PDB file of C-alpha atoms in Angstrom:
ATOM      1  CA  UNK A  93     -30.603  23.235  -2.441  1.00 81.00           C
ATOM      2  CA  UNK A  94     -29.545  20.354   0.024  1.00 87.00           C
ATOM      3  CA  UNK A  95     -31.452  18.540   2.303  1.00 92.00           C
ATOM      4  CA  UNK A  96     -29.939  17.258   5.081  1.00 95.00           C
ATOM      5  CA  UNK A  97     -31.188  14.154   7.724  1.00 96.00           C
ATOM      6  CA  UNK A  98     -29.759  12.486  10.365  1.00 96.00           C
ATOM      7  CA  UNK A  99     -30.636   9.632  12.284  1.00 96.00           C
ATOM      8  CA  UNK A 100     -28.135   6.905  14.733  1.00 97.00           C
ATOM      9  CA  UNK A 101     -28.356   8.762  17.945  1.00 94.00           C
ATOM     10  CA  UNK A 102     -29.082   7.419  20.973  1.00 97.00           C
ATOM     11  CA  UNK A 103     -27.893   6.706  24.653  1.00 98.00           C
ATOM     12  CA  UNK A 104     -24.697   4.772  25.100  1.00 98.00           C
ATOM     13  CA  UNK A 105     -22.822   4.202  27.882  1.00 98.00           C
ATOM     14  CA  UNK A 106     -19.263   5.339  28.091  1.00 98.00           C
ATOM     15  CA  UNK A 107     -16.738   3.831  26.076  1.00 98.00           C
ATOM     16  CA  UNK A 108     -19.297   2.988  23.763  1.00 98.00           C
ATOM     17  CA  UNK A 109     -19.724   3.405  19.881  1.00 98.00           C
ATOM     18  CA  UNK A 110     -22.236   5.072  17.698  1.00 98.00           C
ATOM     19  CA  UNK A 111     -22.608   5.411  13.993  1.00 98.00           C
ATOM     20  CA  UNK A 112     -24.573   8.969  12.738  1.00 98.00           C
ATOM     21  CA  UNK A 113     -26.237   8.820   9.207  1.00 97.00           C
ATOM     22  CA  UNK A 114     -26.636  11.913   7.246  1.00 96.00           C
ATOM     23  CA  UNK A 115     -28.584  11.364   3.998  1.00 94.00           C
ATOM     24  CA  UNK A 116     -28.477  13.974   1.640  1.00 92.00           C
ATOM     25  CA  UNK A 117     -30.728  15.125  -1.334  1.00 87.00           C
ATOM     26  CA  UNK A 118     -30.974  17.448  -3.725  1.00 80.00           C
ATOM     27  CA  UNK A 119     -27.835  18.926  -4.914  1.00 69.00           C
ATOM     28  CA  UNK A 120     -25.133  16.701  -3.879  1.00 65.00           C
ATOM     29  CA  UNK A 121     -22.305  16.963  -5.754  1.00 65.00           C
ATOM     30  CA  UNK A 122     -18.413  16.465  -5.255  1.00 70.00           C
ATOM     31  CA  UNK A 123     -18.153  19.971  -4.531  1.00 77.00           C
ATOM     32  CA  UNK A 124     -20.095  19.879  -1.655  1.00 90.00           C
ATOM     33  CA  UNK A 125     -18.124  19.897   1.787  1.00 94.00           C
ATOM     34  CA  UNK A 126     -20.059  17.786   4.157  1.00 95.00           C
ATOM     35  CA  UNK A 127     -19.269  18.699   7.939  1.00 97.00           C
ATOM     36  CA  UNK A 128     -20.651  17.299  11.635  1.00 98.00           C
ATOM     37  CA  UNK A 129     -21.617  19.857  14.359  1.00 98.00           C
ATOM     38  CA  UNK A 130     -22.868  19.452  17.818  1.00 98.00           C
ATOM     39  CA  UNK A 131     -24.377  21.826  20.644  1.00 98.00           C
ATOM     40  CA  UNK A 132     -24.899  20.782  24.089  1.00 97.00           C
ATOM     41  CA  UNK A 133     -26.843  22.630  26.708  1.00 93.00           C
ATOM     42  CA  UNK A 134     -25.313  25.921  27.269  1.00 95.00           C
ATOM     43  CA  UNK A 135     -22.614  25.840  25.265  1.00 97.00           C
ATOM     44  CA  UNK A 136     -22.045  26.738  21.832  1.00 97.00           C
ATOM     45  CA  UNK A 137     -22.132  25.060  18.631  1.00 97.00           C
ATOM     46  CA  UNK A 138     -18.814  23.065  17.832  1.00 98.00           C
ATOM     47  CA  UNK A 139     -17.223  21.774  14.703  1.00 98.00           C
ATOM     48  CA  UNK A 140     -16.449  17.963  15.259  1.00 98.00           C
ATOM     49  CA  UNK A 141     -15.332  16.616  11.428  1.00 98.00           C
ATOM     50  CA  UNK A 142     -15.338  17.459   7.737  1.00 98.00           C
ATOM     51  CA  UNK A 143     -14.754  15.531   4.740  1.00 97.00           C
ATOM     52  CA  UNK A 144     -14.262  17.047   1.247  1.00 94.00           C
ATOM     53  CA  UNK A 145     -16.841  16.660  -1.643  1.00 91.00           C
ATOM     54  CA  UNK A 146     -14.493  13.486  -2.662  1.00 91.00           C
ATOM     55  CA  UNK A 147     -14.213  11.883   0.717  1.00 91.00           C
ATOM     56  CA  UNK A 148     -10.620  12.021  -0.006  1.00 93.00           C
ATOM     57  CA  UNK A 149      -9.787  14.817   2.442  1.00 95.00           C
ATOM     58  CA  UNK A 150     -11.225  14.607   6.679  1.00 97.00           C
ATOM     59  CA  UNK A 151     -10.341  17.091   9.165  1.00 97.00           C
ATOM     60  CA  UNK A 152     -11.120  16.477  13.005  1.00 98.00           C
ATOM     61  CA  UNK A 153     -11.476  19.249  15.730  1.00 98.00           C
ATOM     62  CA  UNK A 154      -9.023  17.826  18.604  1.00 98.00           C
ATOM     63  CA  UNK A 155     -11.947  16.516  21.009  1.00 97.00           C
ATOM     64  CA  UNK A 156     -12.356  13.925  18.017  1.00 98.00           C
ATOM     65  CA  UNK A 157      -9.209  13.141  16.651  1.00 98.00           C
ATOM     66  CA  UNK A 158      -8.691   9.401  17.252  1.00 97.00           C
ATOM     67  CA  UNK A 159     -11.660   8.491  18.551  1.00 98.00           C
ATOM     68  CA  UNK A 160     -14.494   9.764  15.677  1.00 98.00           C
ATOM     69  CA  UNK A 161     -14.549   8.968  11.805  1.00 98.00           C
ATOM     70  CA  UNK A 162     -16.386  10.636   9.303  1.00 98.00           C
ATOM     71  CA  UNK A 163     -16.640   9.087   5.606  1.00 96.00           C
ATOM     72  CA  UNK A 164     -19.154   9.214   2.449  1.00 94.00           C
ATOM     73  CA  UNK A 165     -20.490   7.534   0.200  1.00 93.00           C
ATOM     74  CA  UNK A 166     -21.516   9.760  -2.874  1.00 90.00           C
ATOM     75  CA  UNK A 167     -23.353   6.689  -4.619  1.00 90.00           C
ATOM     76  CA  UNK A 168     -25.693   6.610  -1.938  1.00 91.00           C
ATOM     77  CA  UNK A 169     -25.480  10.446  -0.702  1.00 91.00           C
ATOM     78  CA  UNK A 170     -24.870   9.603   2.885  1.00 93.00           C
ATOM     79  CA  UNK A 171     -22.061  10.685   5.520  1.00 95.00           C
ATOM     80  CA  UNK A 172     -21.478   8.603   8.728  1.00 97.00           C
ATOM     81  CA  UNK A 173     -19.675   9.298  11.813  1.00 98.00           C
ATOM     82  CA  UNK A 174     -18.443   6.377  13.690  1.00 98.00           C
ATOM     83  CA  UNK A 175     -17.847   7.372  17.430  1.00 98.00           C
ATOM     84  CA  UNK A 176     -15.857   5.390  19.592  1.00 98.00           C
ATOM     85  CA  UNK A 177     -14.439   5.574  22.560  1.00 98.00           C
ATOM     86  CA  UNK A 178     -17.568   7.969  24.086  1.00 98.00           C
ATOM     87  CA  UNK A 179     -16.958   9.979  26.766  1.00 98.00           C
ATOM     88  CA  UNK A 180     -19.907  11.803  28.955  1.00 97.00           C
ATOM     89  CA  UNK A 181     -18.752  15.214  27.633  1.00 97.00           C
ATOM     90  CA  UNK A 182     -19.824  14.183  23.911  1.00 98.00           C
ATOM     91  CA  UNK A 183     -23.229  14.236  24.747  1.00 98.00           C
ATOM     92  CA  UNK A 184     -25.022  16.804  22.390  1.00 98.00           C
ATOM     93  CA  UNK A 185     -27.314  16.990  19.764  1.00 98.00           C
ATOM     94  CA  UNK A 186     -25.289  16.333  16.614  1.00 98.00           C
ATOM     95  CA  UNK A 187     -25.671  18.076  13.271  1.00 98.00           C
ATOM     96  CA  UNK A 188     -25.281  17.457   9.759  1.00 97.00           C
ATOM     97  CA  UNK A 189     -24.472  20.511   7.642  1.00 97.00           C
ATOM     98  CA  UNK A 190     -22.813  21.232   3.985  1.00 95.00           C
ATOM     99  CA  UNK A 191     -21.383  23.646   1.946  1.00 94.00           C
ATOM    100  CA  UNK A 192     -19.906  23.987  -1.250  1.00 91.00           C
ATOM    101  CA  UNK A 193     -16.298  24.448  -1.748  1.00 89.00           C
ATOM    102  CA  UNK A 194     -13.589  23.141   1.027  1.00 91.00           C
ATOM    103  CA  UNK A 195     -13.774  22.064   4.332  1.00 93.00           C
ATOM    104  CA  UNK A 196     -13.903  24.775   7.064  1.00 94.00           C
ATOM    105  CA  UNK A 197     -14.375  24.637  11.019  1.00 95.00           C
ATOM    106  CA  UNK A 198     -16.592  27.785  11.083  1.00 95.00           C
ATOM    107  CA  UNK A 199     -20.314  26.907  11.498  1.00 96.00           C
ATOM    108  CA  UNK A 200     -21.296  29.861   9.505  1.00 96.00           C
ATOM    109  CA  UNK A 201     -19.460  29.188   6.504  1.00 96.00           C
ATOM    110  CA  UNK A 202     -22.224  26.271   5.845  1.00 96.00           C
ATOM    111  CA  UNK A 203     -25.517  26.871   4.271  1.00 94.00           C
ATOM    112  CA  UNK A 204     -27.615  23.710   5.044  1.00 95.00           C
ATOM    113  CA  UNK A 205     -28.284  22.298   8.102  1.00 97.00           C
ATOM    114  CA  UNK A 206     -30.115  18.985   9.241  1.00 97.00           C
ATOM    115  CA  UNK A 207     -32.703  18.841  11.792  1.00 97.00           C
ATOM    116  CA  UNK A 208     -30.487  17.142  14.298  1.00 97.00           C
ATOM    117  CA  UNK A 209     -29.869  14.241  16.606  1.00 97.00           C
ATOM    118  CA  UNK A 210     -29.280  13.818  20.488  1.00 98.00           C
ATOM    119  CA  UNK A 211     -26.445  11.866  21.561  1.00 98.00           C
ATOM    120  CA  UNK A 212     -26.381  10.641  25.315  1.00 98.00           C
ATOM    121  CA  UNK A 213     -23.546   9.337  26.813  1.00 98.00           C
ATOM    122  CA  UNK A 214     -23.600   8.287  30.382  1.00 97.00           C
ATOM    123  CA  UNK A 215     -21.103   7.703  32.863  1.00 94.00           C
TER     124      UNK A 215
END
């Protein structure tokens, strides 16, 4: 079992930065894929970045490449995005989720799921 929290969202203005926390418990171990979601109203959920059980390995949908970074830090069982460059289309609630084995884009491919955070970006 995982269990997954975020916290760092807020309302930023665009062109502005935010930093998501995910801390993780339970079983978090290198072989656990850690990935970042997010779901605004009406639309469906969206992958937005991976990174492998290592941290050695990120992938990055193409709405985040450049502009988003997603790291870990297995001593302390957190992942962090870092979100520049906001635009007033990122606005969603943002989730944490993680699986075991490799990174994948597919939403239900991960078994645990955080609670979530809203992330406001205005124009």
């Amino acid at each position: 079992q995982v269990q997954l929290v975020e916290s760092g969202g807020g309302l930023v203005q665009a062109g502005g930065s935010l930093r998501l926390s995910c801390a993780a418990s339970g079983r978090t171990a290198s072989s656990v894929a850690m990935g970042w979601f997010r779901q605004a109203p009406g639309k469906e959920r969206e992958f937005v970045a991976g990174v492998s059980g290592s941290g050695d390995n990120t992938y990055y949908a193409d709405s985040a490449k450049g502009r988003f970074t997603i790291s870990r830090d297995n001593a302390k069982n957190t992942v962090n995005l870092l979100m520049d460059s906001l635009r007033p289309e990122d606005t969603a609630v943002y989730y944490c989720a993680a699986k075991v084995g490799r990174i994948v884009s597919a939403d239900r491919a991960y078994d645990y799921w955080g609670q979530g955070t809203q992330v406001t970006v205005s124009s």
